CSV table of C-alpha atoms in Angstrom, one decimal:
chain,number,residue,atom,x,y,z
A,1,MET,CA,138.4,100.1,68.7
A,2,ILE,CA,140.4,98.4,65.9
A,3,SER,CA,143.4,100.2,64.4
A,4,GLN,CA,144.1,100.0,60.7
A,5,GLY,CA,147.5,99.1,59.3
A,6,LYS,CA,149.8,96.2,58.6
A,7,ASN,CA,149.2,94.5,61.9
A,8,VAL,CA,145.6,94.6,63.0
A,9,ARG,CA,145.4,94.7,66.7
A,10,LEU,CA,142.6,95.1,69.2
A,11,THR,CA,142.9,97.9,71.7
A,12,ILE,CA,140.5,97.9,74.6
A,13,SER,CA,139.9,101.0,76.6
A,14,ILE,CA,140.0,101.1,80.4
A,15,PRO,CA,136.3,102.2,80.7
A,16,THR,CA,135.3,99.1,78.6
A,17,VAL,CA,137.3,96.8,80.9
A,18,LEU,CA,135.8,98.4,84.0
A,19,GLN,CA,132.3,98.2,82.6
A,20,PHE,CA,132.8,94.5,81.9
A,21,ILE,CA,134.0,94.0,85.5
A,22,LEU,CA,131.0,95.9,86.8
A,23,ASN,CA,128.6,94.0,84.7
A,24,THR,CA,130.1,90.6,85.7
A,25,ALA,CA,130.0,91.6,89.4
A,26,LEU,CA,126.3,92.6,89.1
A,27,VAL,CA,125.4,89.4,87.4
A,28,PHE,CA,127.1,87.5,90.2
A,29,LEU,CA,125.3,89.7,92.8
A,30,VAL,CA,121.9,88.9,91.2
A,31,GLY,CA,122.6,85.2,91.5
A,32,ILE,CA,123.4,85.6,95.2
A,33,LEU,CA,120.3,87.8,95.7
A,34,CYS,CA,118.1,85.2,93.9
A,35,ILE,CA,119.4,82.5,96.2
A,36,LEU,CA,118.6,84.6,99.3
A,37,LEU,CA,115.2,85.5,97.9
A,38,LEU,CA,114.4,81.8,97.5
A,39,LYS,CA,115.6,81.3,101.1
A,40,GLU,CA,113.1,83.8,102.3
A,41,ILE,CA,110.3,82.1,100.3
A,42,VAL,CA,111.2,78.8,101.9
A,43,TYR,CA,111.0,80.5,105.3
A,44,PHE,CA,107.5,81.9,104.5
A,45,ILE,CA,106.3,78.4,103.4
A,46,GLN,CA,107.7,76.9,106.6
A,47,PHE,CA,106.2,79.6,108.7
A,48,PHE,CA,102.7,79.2,107.3
A,49,ILE,CA,102.7,75.4,107.0
A,50,LEU,CA,104.3,74.7,110.4
A,51,ARG,CA,102.5,77.6,112.1
A,52,ASN,CA,105.7,78.6,113.8
A,53,GLU,CA,105.3,80.4,117.2
A,54,ALA,CA,107.7,83.1,116.2
A,55,PRO,CA,106.6,86.7,117.1
A,56,ILE,CA,104.8,88.5,114.3
A,57,HIS,CA,107.5,91.3,114.1
A,58,GLN,CA,110.0,88.6,112.9
A,59,LEU,CA,107.6,87.7,110.1
A,60,LEU,CA,107.2,91.4,109.2
A,61,GLU,CA,111.0,91.8,109.3
A,62,ARG,CA,111.5,88.8,106.9
A,63,ILE,CA,108.8,90.2,104.6
A,64,LEU,CA,110.6,93.5,104.4
A,65,VAL,CA,114.0,91.8,103.8
A,66,PHE,CA,112.3,89.8,101.0
A,67,PHE,CA,111.2,93.1,99.4
A,68,LEU,CA,114.7,94.5,99.8
A,69,TYR,CA,116.1,91.6,97.9
A,70,PHE,CA,113.4,92.0,95.3
A,71,GLU,CA,114.1,95.7,94.9
A,72,PHE,CA,117.8,95.2,94.5
A,73,ILE,CA,117.2,92.5,91.8
A,74,ALA,CA,114.7,94.9,90.0
A,75,MET,CA,117.2,97.7,90.2
A,76,ILE,CA,120.0,95.7,88.7
A,77,ALA,CA,117.6,94.5,85.9
A,78,LYS,CA,116.7,98.2,85.3
A,79,TYR,CA,120.4,99.0,85.1
A,80,PHE,CA,120.8,96.7,82.1
A,81,GLN,CA,117.6,97.8,80.5
A,82,GLU,CA,118.4,101.5,80.8
A,83,ASN,CA,121.8,101.2,79.1
A,84,TYR,CA,124.0,100.9,82.2
A,85,HIS,CA,122.3,103.6,84.3
A,86,PHE,CA,120.9,103.2,87.9
A,87,PRO,CA,117.6,105.1,88.2
A,88,LEU,CA,117.7,107.3,91.4
A,89,ARG,CA,114.1,106.4,92.4
A,90,TYR,CA,115.1,102.8,93.0
A,91,PHE,CA,117.6,103.9,95.6
A,92,LEU,CA,114.9,105.9,97.2
A,93,TYR,CA,112.6,102.8,97.2
A,94,ILE,CA,115.3,100.7,98.9
A,95,GLY,CA,116.0,103.4,101.4
A,96,ILE,CA,112.3,103.7,102.4
A,97,THR,CA,112.0,100.0,102.7
A,98,ALA,CA,115.2,99.7,104.7
A,99,MET,CA,114.1,102.4,107.1
A,100,THR,CA,110.7,100.8,107.6
A,101,ARG,CA,112.4,97.6,108.4
A,102,LEU,CA,114.6,99.4,110.9
A,103,ILE,CA,111.6,100.9,112.6
A,104,ILE,CA,109.9,97.5,112.9
A,105,VAL,CA,113.1,95.8,114.2
A,106,HIS,CA,114.4,98.5,116.5
A,107,HIS,CA,111.5,100.4,118.0
A,108,ASP,CA,112.6,100.5,121.6
A,109,ASN,CA,113.9,104.1,121.6
A,110,PRO,CA,111.2,106.6,120.8
A,111,LEU,CA,113.7,109.3,119.7
A,112,HIS,CA,115.4,106.9,117.3
A,113,THR,CA,112.0,105.9,115.9
A,114,LEU,CA,111.1,109.5,115.3
A,115,LEU,CA,114.4,110.1,113.6
A,116,TYR,CA,113.9,107.1,111.3
A,117,ALA,CA,110.4,108.4,110.5
A,118,CYS,CA,111.9,111.8,109.6
A,119,VAL,CA,114.4,110.0,107.3
A,120,ILE,CA,111.5,108.3,105.6
A,121,LEU,CA,109.8,111.6,105.2
A,122,VAL,CA,112.9,113.2,103.6
A,123,LEU,CA,113.1,110.2,101.2
A,124,ILE,CA,109.5,110.6,100.2
A,125,ILE,CA,109.9,114.3,99.7
A,126,SER,CA,113.0,113.6,97.6
A,127,TYR,CA,111.0,111.2,95.5
A,128,TYR,CA,108.3,113.8,95.0
A,129,ILE,CA,110.8,116.4,93.9
A,130,ILE,CA,112.4,114.0,91.5
A,131,ASN,CA,109.1,113.1,89.9
A,132,SER,CA,107.8,116.7,89.8
A,133,THR,CA,110.7,118.4,88.2
A,134,PRO,CA,111.0,118.2,84.4
A,135,LEU,CA,114.0,116.7,82.8
A,136,ARG,CA,116.3,119.4,81.4
A,137,ARG,CA,118.4,117.2,79.2
A,138,LYS,CA,119.6,118.4,75.8
A,139,LYS,CA,118.9,116.0,73.1
A,140,PRO,CA,121.7,115.6,70.4
C-alpha cells in the first residue's frame, strides 16, 4: 500500500511479510523434496540394475516414501496454483499413504496394525464426506 503525500513511502503489512516468508520457505522445501525424490529414483535404479538382495518390504517402503515426497511436492504446487490455499484432500492423501507405509514397515503387532487400518478407514470416510458435501460458499 502506497500512501499519497509529500513523501511517498512504501508501507508493508505484516501479513504480506509473513506470506513472503512462507512462500520462500515452501520453495526451499520443494527444492529439498526434489533432491530426496531423485535420491529415491537412484535407489530404484540401483535396486533393479544390481538386483539387490534386500527384502521386498524395504522396496515397498521406499516406493511409498517416494509417493510421499511426490504428494508433498504436488501439494505445494497446488498451494501456489490455488492462490495460497492448501486443499484438504491432499492432506488426506498424504495421511493414507503414510499410514499404509506404517503398516508395511511395522506390522509385528496385530493390534497396532488394526488401529492403523482403522485410521485409514477414517481418512477414507473423511475424503468421501468432503467430496460428497456441496460447497456452501457465498460468492461476492
